[in-house]
Amino acid sequence: MSIRTPSASNNDGNAIKRMLRKCNDFRSTPAAVLTVSTMAVFSDTVVYGLIVPFLPDIVQDKLGMSSSANGILFGTFGLGVLIGAPISAYISDRWNMRKWPMIIGLLGLGATSVLFALGNAFWELVVARLAQGLSSGITWAVGLAMIADVYSGEGMGKAMGVAFSGFTVGYLGGPVLGGVIYGAGGTHAIAIFVGAIAAVDLIFRLLIIEPKNMQPARTSQTGSLADVDPIQPGVQSADGAEAGATPAAELSLMNRPPGSVRGETGDIESGPQARSAAGLPGSIDAKEIIDGEATLPERRTTMWDLLKEWPILACCVATVTVTGASGSFEPTLPIHMAEEYGTSPTIIGVVFIALVIPSMIAGIVAGRFTDNERILNYVAPYGRFAFMIVGSVLAAIAVACVGATRNIAGLVVSLAVVGFLCGIAAVPIMSTMGVHVYRMGGDAYAKVYALFNIAYSVGVIIIPTVLPPLMNAVGFAATLGVVSAILVFGAIVLTIQPTMMLRKYGRAAFIGENARTFL
């Protein structure tokens, strides 16, 4: 029989204290924000797709309604996001508040999922889906804004790649989980699952420190991560000043991100002088520096200001086309597989894995490549748009191939290719929007990601609502042909501005130290 000595007990106690200290330190890191935000994005999007495999059982078999009703439920969710995202974004940016909107959204997400499980009439399902979308819009916009608060420059693309993996697993993995969970316990099991993941994310959100109290990664004027240590407050030098501290005026100007506006010639101009001349929010001019201290203008960036920026507008269009194309399978594929192959909800859910895993891998890979300065310079002035354009065009071809398949094996392979290519096209959207807001002044992250949510909502309102009746009229293959055309349209929109810049200035103008800013 071994006897534990006092020293051994002390060692165990010290180990526990070290572990608790590390956990407490983690609460104040950008990685903690990224973890919570990714979980929130997953929670939001998984709710959208969970109902896919069993919706025909409820709407067609139980309620005796046509397949068009399926699209209405998907569209209603998007309408809720359309309402919740801009309202929460305005509140979050206006009062620099991230915590309470996120908490309210997560509580609402859990509660509305229970309402959906208990619904016995179609109007009850519609109300529950509308409330789910409202809650989802709140947490999604605020969650992505939290990431942009603590990541900037090169780090933002990688962080958004991780967040997109949460989006992918939820958005495309929802049908997989929905089929398995519904097969095991019905709609009540679905409600318990959503409530559980919302509760876990809520607990994590309560534990982390508010992003505005964190020291974000410092960046260079080009937006790349600088190799400098964050300022450590409270550490004083011999003369009584804080070590590493910077005078107020210099610190304020140093932490202001470079501005970016469209000049009269249509190109992108950078720097605070450009923004001051344009009278845009976020500019700092000589009149605003009084007694050595820089003051920020009172006017804040609005959603209308953001939509006037072509990169933001083009990203919104790409969001509609790419996420709409990815979501086009959710209202159509279950009906097609049930009618063509007689597959069960569980098998339909498993088939959706072919979309999920490749898209998740593509999100992580694309997040790294879209932050690689050498690669971006190589494809200048298209920059991150090059990934969106190529991914959209190739995905259009792959979607058409899905419609042409005549067996489940070919369907799975084609879906895997679509998932990977849509992931390549979608990841740069979020990082491009964040980087452009950073260049504009960095005061509208929640608003720009609310625009992303709105564009996503437009995609899931229009496309899922239109496709089921279209499929009844022209068939599965022709319907996916329309989806392919939508993807090509998005790629064409993305090419407009960079192509004009290339023709006007030539590629040499975007290479070297004095290169023009590009996307």
Short mmCIF file of C-alpha atoms in Angstrom, two decimals:
data_model
loop_
_atom_site.label_atom_id
_atom_site.label_comp_id
_atom_site.label_asym_id
_atom_site.label_seq_id
_atom_site.Cartn_x
_atom_site.Cartn_y
_atom_site.Cartn_z
CA MET A 1 0.00 0.00 0.00
CA SER A 2 1.51 3.27 -1.10
CA ILE A 3 1.36 6.37 1.07
CA ARG A 4 1.02 9.79 -0.58
CA THR A 5 3.53 12.22 0.87
CA PRO A 6 2.69 15.89 1.52
CA SER A 7 5.02 16.89 -1.35
CA ALA A 8 3.06 14.71 -3.80
CA SER A 9 -0.20 16.31 -2.69
CA ASN A 10 1.33 19.76 -3.10
CA ASN A 11 2.47 18.87 -6.62
CA ASP A 12 -1.06 17.78 -7.53
CA GLY A 13 -2.46 20.99 -6.09
CA ASN A 14 0.06 23.08 -8.03
CA ALA A 15 -0.78 21.25 -11.24
CA ILE A 16 -4.48 21.99 -10.77
CA LYS A 17 -3.69 25.64 -10.06
CA ARG A 18 -1.56 25.86 -13.21
CA MET A 19 -4.34 24.30 -15.27
CA LEU A 20 -6.91 26.72 -13.84
CA ARG A 21 -4.55 29.62 -14.49
CA LYS A 22 -4.14 28.57 -18.11
CA CYS A 23 -7.90 28.29 -18.52
CA ASN A 24 -8.34 31.73 -17.00
CA ASP A 25 -5.65 33.16 -19.30
CA PHE A 26 -7.35 31.54 -22.31
CA ARG A 27 -10.54 33.50 -21.56
CA SER A 28 -8.78 36.71 -22.61
CA THR A 29 -7.23 35.45 -25.85
CA PRO A 30 -8.39 35.91 -29.46
CA ALA A 31 -8.48 32.11 -29.71
CA ALA A 32 -11.27 32.06 -27.11
CA VAL A 33 -13.28 34.56 -29.16
CA LEU A 34 -12.71 32.49 -32.29
CA THR A 35 -13.85 29.32 -30.51
CA VAL A 36 -17.07 30.87 -29.19
CA SER A 37 -17.86 32.62 -32.47
CA THR A 38 -17.27 29.46 -34.52
CA MET A 39 -19.55 27.53 -32.18
CA ALA A 40 -22.19 30.26 -32.59
CA VAL A 41 -21.94 30.13 -36.39
CA PHE A 42 -22.26 26.34 -36.22
CA SER A 43 -25.32 26.59 -33.96
CA ASP A 44 -26.99 29.10 -36.27
CA THR A 45 -26.46 27.19 -39.47
CA VAL A 46 -27.09 23.68 -38.14
CA VAL A 47 -30.61 24.78 -37.17
CA TYR A 48 -31.26 25.72 -40.79
CA GLY A 49 -30.34 22.29 -42.17
CA LEU A 50 -31.44 19.91 -39.41
CA ILE A 51 -34.99 19.68 -40.75
CA VAL A 52 -33.97 18.70 -44.31
CA PRO A 53 -34.18 14.87 -44.06
CA PHE A 54 -37.43 14.64 -42.10
CA LEU A 55 -39.30 17.63 -43.53
CA PRO A 56 -41.11 15.46 -46.14
CA ASP A 57 -42.29 13.19 -43.31
CA ILE A 58 -43.82 16.11 -41.42
CA VAL A 59 -45.07 18.39 -44.19
CA GLN A 60 -46.12 15.89 -46.86
CA ASP A 61 -47.02 12.77 -44.86
CA LYS A 62 -48.26 14.24 -41.58
CA LEU A 63 -49.78 17.55 -42.75
CA GLY A 64 -50.62 16.47 -46.32
CA MET A 65 -49.14 19.56 -48.00
CA SER A 66 -47.28 19.93 -51.30
CA SER A 67 -43.49 20.11 -51.65
CA SER A 68 -43.74 23.89 -52.14
CA ALA A 69 -44.44 24.17 -48.41
CA ASN A 70 -40.92 22.86 -47.75
CA GLY A 71 -39.44 25.87 -49.52
CA ILE A 72 -41.66 28.21 -47.50
CA LEU A 73 -40.17 26.92 -44.24
CA PHE A 74 -36.62 27.43 -45.54
CA GLY A 75 -37.49 30.88 -46.84
CA THR A 76 -39.13 31.86 -43.55
CA PHE A 77 -35.89 31.08 -41.72
CA GLY A 78 -34.04 33.38 -44.13
CA LEU A 79 -36.61 36.12 -43.54
CA GLY A 80 -35.91 35.91 -39.81
CA VAL A 81 -32.17 36.29 -40.44
CA LEU A 82 -32.95 39.24 -42.71
CA ILE A 83 -34.71 40.98 -39.81
CA GLY A 84 -32.42 40.01 -36.93
CA ALA A 85 -29.00 40.62 -38.48
CA PRO A 86 -29.21 44.37 -39.28
CA ILE A 87 -30.95 45.26 -36.01
CA SER A 88 -28.39 43.42 -33.87
CA ALA A 89 -25.53 44.82 -35.99
CA TYR A 90 -26.69 48.41 -35.47
CA ILE A 91 -27.01 47.94 -31.72
CA SER A 92 -23.72 46.07 -31.45
CA ASP A 93 -21.68 48.62 -33.43
CA ARG A 94 -23.48 51.70 -32.12
CA TRP A 95 -22.82 50.92 -28.46
CA ASN A 96 -19.77 48.67 -29.00
CA MET A 97 -21.64 45.83 -27.33
CA ARG A 98 -21.13 42.19 -28.30
CA LYS A 99 -22.00 40.23 -25.16
CA TRP A 100 -25.73 40.78 -24.64
CA PRO A 101 -26.87 40.48 -28.26
CA MET A 102 -25.02 37.16 -28.44
CA ILE A 103 -26.60 35.93 -25.20
CA ILE A 104 -30.10 36.94 -26.29
CA GLY A 105 -29.63 35.25 -29.66
CA LEU A 106 -28.42 31.98 -28.14
CA LEU A 107 -31.29 31.89 -25.63
CA GLY A 108 -33.74 32.53 -28.45
CA LEU A 109 -32.20 29.81 -30.60
CA GLY A 110 -32.73 27.18 -27.93
CA ALA A 111 -36.27 28.29 -27.09
CA THR A 112 -37.49 28.48 -30.70
CA SER A 113 -36.15 25.01 -31.46
CA VAL A 114 -38.40 23.64 -28.72
CA LEU A 115 -41.35 25.51 -30.28
CA PHE A 116 -40.64 23.91 -33.66
CA ALA A 117 -40.55 20.44 -32.13
CA LEU A 118 -43.91 20.99 -30.42
CA GLY A 119 -45.64 22.46 -33.50
CA ASN A 120 -48.62 20.49 -34.84
CA ALA A 121 -49.87 22.91 -37.49
CA PHE A 122 -48.12 24.44 -40.47
CA TRP A 123 -48.52 28.02 -39.21
CA GLU A 124 -46.87 27.01 -35.93
CA LEU A 125 -43.89 25.65 -37.86
CA VAL A 126 -43.70 28.88 -39.87
CA VAL A 127 -43.68 31.04 -36.72
CA ALA A 128 -41.04 28.84 -35.09
CA ARG A 129 -38.80 28.97 -38.17
CA LEU A 130 -39.17 32.75 -38.38
CA ALA A 131 -38.10 33.06 -34.72
CA GLN A 132 -35.21 30.65 -35.31
CA GLY A 133 -33.98 32.80 -38.18
CA LEU A 134 -34.30 35.95 -36.07
CA SER A 135 -32.16 34.44 -33.30
CA SER A 136 -29.68 33.08 -35.83
CA GLY A 137 -29.25 36.49 -37.49
CA ILE A 138 -28.41 38.07 -34.14
CA THR A 139 -25.72 35.60 -33.07
CA TRP A 140 -24.19 35.21 -36.53
CA ALA A 141 -23.60 38.92 -37.21
CA VAL A 142 -22.26 39.57 -33.72
CA GLY A 143 -20.11 36.42 -33.71
CA LEU A 144 -18.29 37.33 -36.92
CA ALA A 145 -17.85 40.91 -35.68
CA MET A 146 -16.20 39.54 -32.52
CA ILE A 147 -13.65 37.74 -34.69
CA ALA A 148 -12.91 40.92 -36.65
CA ASP A 149 -12.49 42.79 -33.36
CA VAL A 150 -9.48 40.71 -32.36
CA TYR A 151 -8.03 39.54 -35.68
CA SER A 152 -6.86 41.82 -38.46
CA GLY A 153 -4.68 41.75 -41.56
CA GLU A 154 -3.32 38.31 -42.39
CA GLY A 155 -4.80 36.79 -39.25
CA MET A 156 -8.34 37.65 -40.28
CA GLY A 157 -8.34 35.36 -43.31
CA LYS A 158 -7.15 32.37 -41.29
CA ALA A 159 -9.65 33.10 -38.52
CA MET A 160 -12.51 33.45 -41.00
CA GLY A 161 -11.41 30.16 -42.57
CA VAL A 162 -11.87 28.48 -39.20
CA ALA A 163 -15.24 30.20 -38.71
CA PHE A 164 -16.29 29.08 -42.17
CA SER A 165 -15.56 25.51 -41.14
CA GLY A 166 -18.15 25.96 -38.39
CA PHE A 167 -20.49 27.44 -40.99
CA THR A 168 -19.90 24.48 -43.31
CA VAL A 169 -20.34 21.80 -40.66
CA GLY A 170 -23.58 23.44 -39.55
CA TYR A 171 -24.97 24.49 -42.93
CA LEU A 172 -24.20 21.30 -44.81
CA GLY A 173 -23.81 18.94 -41.86
CA GLY A 174 -27.22 19.84 -40.46
CA PRO A 175 -29.01 17.40 -42.77
CA VAL A 176 -26.60 14.63 -41.72
CA LEU A 177 -27.20 15.22 -38.03
CA GLY A 178 -30.90 15.77 -38.63
CA GLY A 179 -31.33 12.39 -40.31
CA VAL A 180 -29.50 10.51 -37.55
CA ILE A 181 -31.11 12.34 -34.62
CA TYR A 182 -34.62 12.27 -36.07
CA GLY A 183 -34.28 8.55 -36.76
CA ALA A 184 -33.28 7.98 -33.14
CA GLY A 185 -35.78 10.17 -31.30
CA GLY A 186 -37.97 12.24 -33.59
CA THR A 187 -38.52 15.98 -33.39
CA HIS A 188 -38.15 16.05 -29.61
CA ALA A 189 -34.61 14.72 -29.92
CA ILE A 190 -33.89 17.47 -32.47
CA ALA A 191 -35.09 20.12 -29.99
CA ILE A 192 -32.93 18.67 -27.20
CA PHE A 193 -29.87 18.64 -29.46
CA VAL A 194 -30.24 22.28 -30.53
CA GLY A 195 -30.96 23.38 -26.98
CA ALA A 196 -27.85 21.58 -25.76
CA ILE A 197 -25.44 23.15 -28.27
CA ALA A 198 -26.96 26.60 -27.66
CA ALA A 199 -26.50 26.10 -23.89
CA VAL A 200 -22.86 25.04 -24.27
CA ASP A 201 -22.09 28.04 -26.47
CA LEU A 202 -23.90 30.31 -24.02
CA ILE A 203 -21.75 29.06 -21.14
CA PHE A 204 -18.56 29.64 -23.14
CA ARG A 205 -19.77 33.12 -24.11
CA LEU A 206 -20.39 34.03 -20.48
CA LEU A 207 -16.88 32.92 -19.57
CA ILE A 208 -14.83 34.85 -22.11
CA ILE A 209 -13.80 38.48 -21.71
CA GLU A 210 -15.61 41.06 -23.80
CA PRO A 211 -13.61 41.54 -27.07
CA LYS A 212 -13.33 45.33 -26.61
CA ASN A 213 -11.25 44.66 -23.46
CA MET A 214 -8.72 42.58 -25.40
CA GLN A 215 -5.49 43.71 -27.00
CA PRO A 216 -5.90 42.90 -30.72
CA ALA A 217 -3.03 41.79 -32.89
CA ARG A 218 -1.07 44.83 -34.06
CA THR A 219 -0.77 45.26 -37.80
CA SER A 220 1.41 47.06 -40.26
CA GLN A 221 0.08 49.71 -42.60
CA THR A 222 -0.28 47.07 -45.30
CA GLY A 223 -2.59 45.10 -43.07
CA SER A 224 -0.12 42.29 -42.35
CA LEU A 225 0.63 41.08 -38.84
CA ALA A 226 3.57 42.93 -37.37
CA ASP A 227 6.19 41.09 -35.33
CA VAL A 228 5.62 43.14 -32.21
CA ASP A 229 4.47 42.28 -28.74
CA PRO A 230 1.16 43.66 -27.53
CA ILE A 231 1.37 46.60 -25.16
CA GLN A 232 1.49 45.37 -21.61
CA PRO A 233 -0.28 47.85 -19.35
CA GLY A 234 0.84 48.25 -15.77
CA VAL A 235 4.55 47.45 -16.34
CA GLN A 236 6.45 50.63 -15.53
CA SER A 237 9.93 51.75 -16.45
CA ALA A 238 12.41 53.51 -14.23
CA ASP A 239 11.05 56.95 -15.07
CA GLY A 240 7.56 55.94 -13.98
CA ALA A 241 6.11 55.56 -17.47
CA GLU A 242 4.62 52.29 -18.58
CA ALA A 243 7.09 50.13 -20.43
CA GLY A 244 6.17 49.93 -24.06
CA ALA A 245 3.58 52.67 -23.62
CA THR A 246 3.06 55.12 -26.42
CA PRO A 247 1.91 58.75 -26.24
CA ALA A 248 -1.85 59.09 -26.69
CA ALA A 249 -1.73 60.83 -30.07
CA GLU A 250 0.80 58.41 -31.54
CA LEU A 251 -1.06 55.37 -30.20
CA SER A 252 -4.40 56.62 -31.56
CA LEU A 253 -2.96 57.24 -35.00
CA MET A 254 -0.93 54.02 -35.02
CA ASN A 255 -3.94 51.87 -34.22
CA ARG A 256 -6.11 53.53 -36.84
CA PRO A 257 -6.27 51.19 -39.83
CA PRO A 258 -5.45 52.65 -43.24
CA GLY A 259 -8.43 54.16 -45.06
CA SER A 260 -9.60 52.98 -48.41
CA VAL A 261 -11.93 54.88 -50.70
CA ARG A 262 -12.82 54.96 -54.33
CA GLY A 263 -11.28 57.91 -56.09
CA GLU A 264 -12.70 59.82 -59.02
CA THR A 265 -10.88 57.49 -61.38
CA GLY A 266 -12.61 54.46 -59.92
CA ASP A 267 -9.53 52.88 -58.34
CA ILE A 268 -8.97 52.19 -54.67
CA GLU A 269 -7.01 54.86 -52.83
CA SER A 270 -5.58 54.29 -49.38
CA GLY A 271 -4.62 56.32 -46.37
CA PRO A 272 -6.27 58.74 -43.96
CA GLN A 273 -5.76 61.66 -46.33
CA ALA A 274 -7.82 59.93 -48.99
CA ARG A 275 -10.62 59.27 -46.53
CA SER A 276 -10.48 62.83 -45.19
CA ALA A 277 -10.74 64.24 -48.70
CA ALA A 278 -13.71 62.03 -49.39
CA GLY A 279 -15.42 63.03 -46.14
CA LEU A 280 -15.95 59.41 -45.20
CA PRO A 281 -16.27 58.15 -41.64
CA GLY A 282 -13.09 56.93 -40.00
CA SER A 283 -10.84 59.65 -41.47
CA ILE A 284 -8.39 61.66 -39.39
CA ASP A 285 -7.28 65.04 -40.65
CA ALA A 286 -5.21 67.87 -39.23
CA LYS A 287 -8.27 69.67 -37.86
CA GLU A 288 -9.07 66.67 -35.69
CA ILE A 289 -5.67 66.63 -33.92
CA ILE A 290 -5.91 69.07 -31.01
CA ASP A 291 -3.14 69.48 -28.41
CA GLY A 292 -1.44 66.33 -29.61
CA GLU A 293 -4.51 64.12 -29.31
CA ALA A 294 -6.42 62.64 -32.22
CA THR A 295 -10.21 62.65 -32.04
CA LEU A 296 -12.46 60.46 -34.12
CA PRO A 297 -15.29 61.92 -36.19
CA GLU A 298 -18.76 61.54 -34.72
CA ARG A 299 -20.33 60.14 -37.90
CA ARG A 300 -20.29 56.36 -38.04
CA THR A 301 -20.14 54.11 -41.07
CA THR A 302 -23.62 53.05 -42.14
CA MET A 303 -24.74 50.04 -44.13
CA TRP A 304 -25.42 52.38 -47.03
CA ASP A 305 -21.79 53.59 -46.87
CA LEU A 306 -20.67 49.96 -47.03
CA LEU A 307 -22.88 49.14 -50.00
CA LYS A 308 -21.38 52.07 -51.93
CA GLU A 309 -18.04 50.23 -51.80
CA TRP A 310 -17.87 47.94 -54.82
CA PRO A 311 -15.88 45.15 -53.08
CA ILE A 312 -18.56 44.92 -50.37
CA LEU A 313 -21.41 44.96 -52.90
CA ALA A 314 -19.71 42.33 -55.06
CA CYS A 315 -19.14 40.14 -51.99
CA CYS A 316 -22.85 40.40 -51.15
CA VAL A 317 -23.74 39.23 -54.67
CA ALA A 318 -21.25 36.35 -54.36
CA THR A 319 -22.77 35.40 -51.00
CA VAL A 320 -26.21 35.14 -52.58
CA THR A 321 -24.94 32.99 -55.46
CA VAL A 322 -22.47 30.74 -53.62
CA THR A 323 -24.42 30.06 -50.43
CA GLY A 324 -27.61 29.88 -52.47
CA ALA A 325 -26.03 27.23 -54.69
CA SER A 326 -24.83 25.26 -51.66
CA GLY A 327 -28.30 25.46 -50.13
CA SER A 328 -30.06 24.53 -53.35
CA PHE A 329 -29.64 20.83 -52.54
CA GLU A 330 -31.45 20.97 -49.21
CA PRO A 331 -35.00 21.49 -50.55
CA THR A 332 -34.46 19.52 -53.78
CA LEU A 333 -32.14 16.58 -53.11
CA PRO A 334 -34.32 14.84 -50.45
CA ILE A 335 -37.34 14.95 -52.78
CA HIS A 336 -35.26 13.75 -55.75
CA MET A 337 -33.67 10.87 -53.81
CA ALA A 338 -36.98 9.79 -52.25
CA GLU A 339 -38.73 9.73 -55.64
CA GLU A 340 -35.84 8.38 -57.74
CA TYR A 341 -34.18 5.92 -55.36
CA GLY A 342 -36.71 5.49 -52.51
CA THR A 343 -34.10 6.42 -49.89
CA SER A 344 -34.93 6.93 -46.21
CA PRO A 345 -34.32 10.17 -44.23
CA THR A 346 -31.27 8.59 -42.57
CA ILE A 347 -29.63 7.72 -45.91
CA ILE A 348 -30.44 11.17 -47.28
CA GLY A 349 -28.69 12.70 -44.28
CA VAL A 350 -25.63 10.49 -44.78
CA VAL A 351 -25.38 11.49 -48.46
CA PHE A 352 -25.02 15.12 -47.37
CA ILE A 353 -21.68 14.16 -45.76
CA ALA A 354 -20.28 14.31 -49.29
CA LEU A 355 -20.92 18.06 -49.25
CA VAL A 356 -19.77 18.69 -45.67
CA ILE A 357 -16.28 17.22 -45.35
CA PRO A 358 -14.77 18.56 -48.61
CA SER A 359 -16.24 22.01 -47.95
CA MET A 360 -14.81 22.03 -44.43
CA ILE A 361 -11.36 21.09 -45.74
CA ALA A 362 -11.61 23.72 -48.45
CA GLY A 363 -12.50 26.36 -45.84
CA ILE A 364 -9.32 25.78 -43.84
CA VAL A 365 -7.09 25.55 -46.93
CA ALA A 366 -8.59 28.59 -48.66
CA GLY A 367 -8.35 30.62 -45.44
CA ARG A 368 -4.58 30.14 -45.46
CA PHE A 369 -4.04 30.76 -49.15
CA THR A 370 -6.19 33.89 -49.25
CA ASP A 371 -3.92 35.43 -46.61
CA ASN A 372 -0.71 34.58 -48.45
CA GLU A 373 0.64 37.91 -49.68
CA ARG A 374 2.77 36.33 -52.39
CA ILE A 375 -0.21 34.47 -53.88
CA LEU A 376 -2.40 37.56 -53.72
CA ASN A 377 0.26 39.59 -55.53
CA TYR A 378 0.55 36.86 -58.14
CA VAL A 379 -3.15 37.20 -59.03
CA ALA A 380 -3.28 41.00 -58.63
CA PRO A 381 -5.47 42.99 -59.06
CA TYR A 382 -8.03 40.19 -58.61
CA GLY A 383 -6.58 39.21 -55.23
CA ARG A 384 -9.04 37.30 -53.09
CA PHE A 385 -11.65 37.69 -55.82
CA ALA A 386 -9.64 35.23 -57.94
CA PHE A 387 -10.53 32.41 -55.53
CA MET A 388 -14.20 33.36 -55.61
CA ILE A 389 -14.30 33.60 -59.42
CA VAL A 390 -12.50 30.32 -60.15
CA GLY A 391 -14.38 28.49 -57.40
CA SER A 392 -17.75 29.74 -58.67
CA VAL A 393 -17.13 28.79 -62.31
CA LEU A 394 -15.84 25.30 -61.48
CA ALA A 395 -18.66 24.79 -58.96
CA ALA A 396 -21.18 25.67 -61.69
CA ILE A 397 -19.80 22.84 -63.82
CA ALA A 398 -19.88 20.43 -60.88
CA VAL A 399 -23.50 21.34 -60.00
CA ALA A 400 -24.54 20.57 -63.57
CA CYS A 401 -22.82 17.18 -63.22
CA VAL A 402 -24.91 16.44 -60.10
CA GLY A 403 -28.05 16.88 -62.17
CA ALA A 404 -26.72 14.52 -64.84
CA THR A 405 -25.94 11.59 -62.49
CA ARG A 406 -28.15 8.50 -62.59
CA ASN A 407 -26.98 6.59 -59.48
CA ILE A 408 -26.21 7.34 -55.83
CA ALA A 409 -22.46 6.68 -56.20
CA GLY A 410 -22.13 9.29 -58.94
CA LEU A 411 -24.28 11.64 -56.90
CA VAL A 412 -21.97 11.35 -53.89
CA VAL A 413 -18.82 12.00 -55.94
CA SER A 414 -20.36 15.03 -57.68
CA LEU A 415 -21.59 16.44 -54.39
CA ALA A 416 -18.10 16.11 -52.90
CA VAL A 417 -16.64 18.16 -55.75
CA VAL A 418 -19.37 20.79 -55.37
CA GLY A 419 -18.73 21.03 -51.63
CA PHE A 420 -14.99 21.57 -52.10
CA LEU A 421 -15.36 24.17 -54.85
CA CYS A 422 -18.11 26.10 -53.05
CA GLY A 423 -15.85 26.19 -50.00
CA ILE A 424 -13.03 27.68 -52.09
CA ALA A 425 -15.41 30.32 -53.43
CA ALA A 426 -17.07 31.20 -50.12
CA VAL A 427 -14.21 31.57 -47.61
CA PRO A 428 -12.62 34.71 -49.17
CA ILE A 429 -15.97 36.51 -49.00
CA MET A 430 -15.89 36.93 -45.22
CA SER A 431 -12.21 37.88 -45.02
CA THR A 432 -12.49 40.31 -47.95
CA MET A 433 -15.39 42.11 -46.29
CA GLY A 434 -13.54 42.31 -42.98
CA VAL A 435 -10.28 43.56 -44.53
CA HIS A 436 -12.13 46.23 -46.53
CA VAL A 437 -13.90 47.51 -43.40
CA TYR A 438 -10.51 47.56 -41.69
CA ARG A 439 -9.23 49.81 -44.47
CA MET A 440 -12.31 52.02 -44.13
CA GLY A 441 -11.70 52.65 -40.45
CA GLY A 442 -12.76 49.48 -38.65
CA ASP A 443 -15.95 50.81 -37.03
CA ALA A 444 -18.53 48.66 -38.85
CA TYR A 445 -17.62 45.00 -38.50
CA ALA A 446 -21.03 43.96 -37.17
CA LYS A 447 -22.74 45.95 -39.94
CA VAL A 448 -20.68 44.41 -42.74
CA TYR A 449 -21.33 40.91 -41.45
CA ALA A 450 -24.99 41.80 -41.09
CA LEU A 451 -24.86 42.55 -44.83
CA PHE A 452 -23.30 39.11 -45.28
CA ASN A 453 -26.21 37.65 -43.31
CA ILE A 454 -28.73 39.64 -45.34
CA ALA A 455 -27.19 38.40 -48.59
CA TYR A 456 -27.23 34.86 -47.22
CA SER A 457 -30.87 35.36 -46.27
CA VAL A 458 -31.76 36.55 -49.76
CA GLY A 459 -30.17 33.39 -51.10
CA VAL A 460 -32.02 31.07 -48.74
CA ILE A 461 -35.31 32.93 -49.13
CA ILE A 462 -35.41 33.05 -52.92
CA ILE A 463 -33.56 29.94 -54.06
CA PRO A 464 -35.10 27.28 -51.75
CA THR A 465 -38.55 28.81 -52.22
CA VAL A 466 -38.34 28.88 -56.03
CA LEU A 467 -36.53 25.59 -56.69
CA PRO A 468 -39.12 23.00 -55.46
CA PRO A 469 -41.94 24.24 -57.74
CA LEU A 470 -39.40 24.73 -60.53
CA MET A 471 -38.26 21.13 -60.07
CA ASN A 472 -41.89 19.97 -60.28
CA ALA A 473 -42.18 21.76 -63.60
CA VAL A 474 -38.85 21.05 -65.35
CA GLY A 475 -37.19 18.24 -63.37
CA PHE A 476 -34.11 17.89 -61.15
CA ALA A 477 -31.42 18.21 -63.86
CA ALA A 478 -32.85 21.38 -65.42
CA THR A 479 -33.28 22.94 -61.96
CA LEU A 480 -29.60 22.43 -61.19
CA GLY A 481 -28.82 23.94 -64.59
CA VAL A 482 -30.46 27.13 -63.33
CA VAL A 483 -28.30 26.95 -60.18
CA SER A 484 -25.19 26.66 -62.37
CA ALA A 485 -26.24 29.78 -64.29
CA ILE A 486 -26.62 31.66 -60.99
CA LEU A 487 -23.05 30.75 -60.02
CA VAL A 488 -21.70 31.94 -63.37
CA PHE A 489 -23.57 35.23 -62.96
CA GLY A 490 -21.89 35.75 -59.57
CA ALA A 491 -18.47 35.09 -61.10
CA ILE A 492 -19.12 37.67 -63.84
CA VAL A 493 -20.05 40.33 -61.25
CA LEU A 494 -16.83 39.63 -59.34
CA THR A 495 -14.66 40.15 -62.42
CA ILE A 496 -16.00 43.61 -63.33
CA GLN A 497 -13.98 45.97 -61.11
CA PRO A 498 -10.60 44.18 -61.07
CA THR A 499 -10.76 43.75 -64.84
CA MET A 500 -11.41 47.48 -65.27
CA MET A 501 -8.49 48.25 -62.96
CA LEU A 502 -6.23 45.86 -64.89
CA ARG A 503 -7.14 47.42 -68.25
CA LYS A 504 -6.67 50.96 -66.96
CA TYR A 505 -3.38 50.63 -65.08
CA GLY A 506 -1.80 47.37 -66.23
CA ARG A 507 -0.62 44.61 -63.95
CA ALA A 508 2.71 46.32 -63.17
CA ALA A 509 0.87 49.03 -61.21
CA PHE A 510 -0.16 46.46 -58.58
CA ILE A 511 3.29 44.99 -57.94
CA GLY A 512 6.14 46.40 -55.84
CA GLU A 513 6.50 48.77 -52.90
CA ASN A 514 4.33 51.55 -54.32
CA ALA A 515 1.70 49.20 -55.71
CA ARG A 516 -1.91 50.26 -55.84
CA THR A 517 -4.24 48.72 -53.30
CA PHE A 518 -6.27 45.85 -54.69
CA LEU A 519 -8.92 43.48 -53.41
#
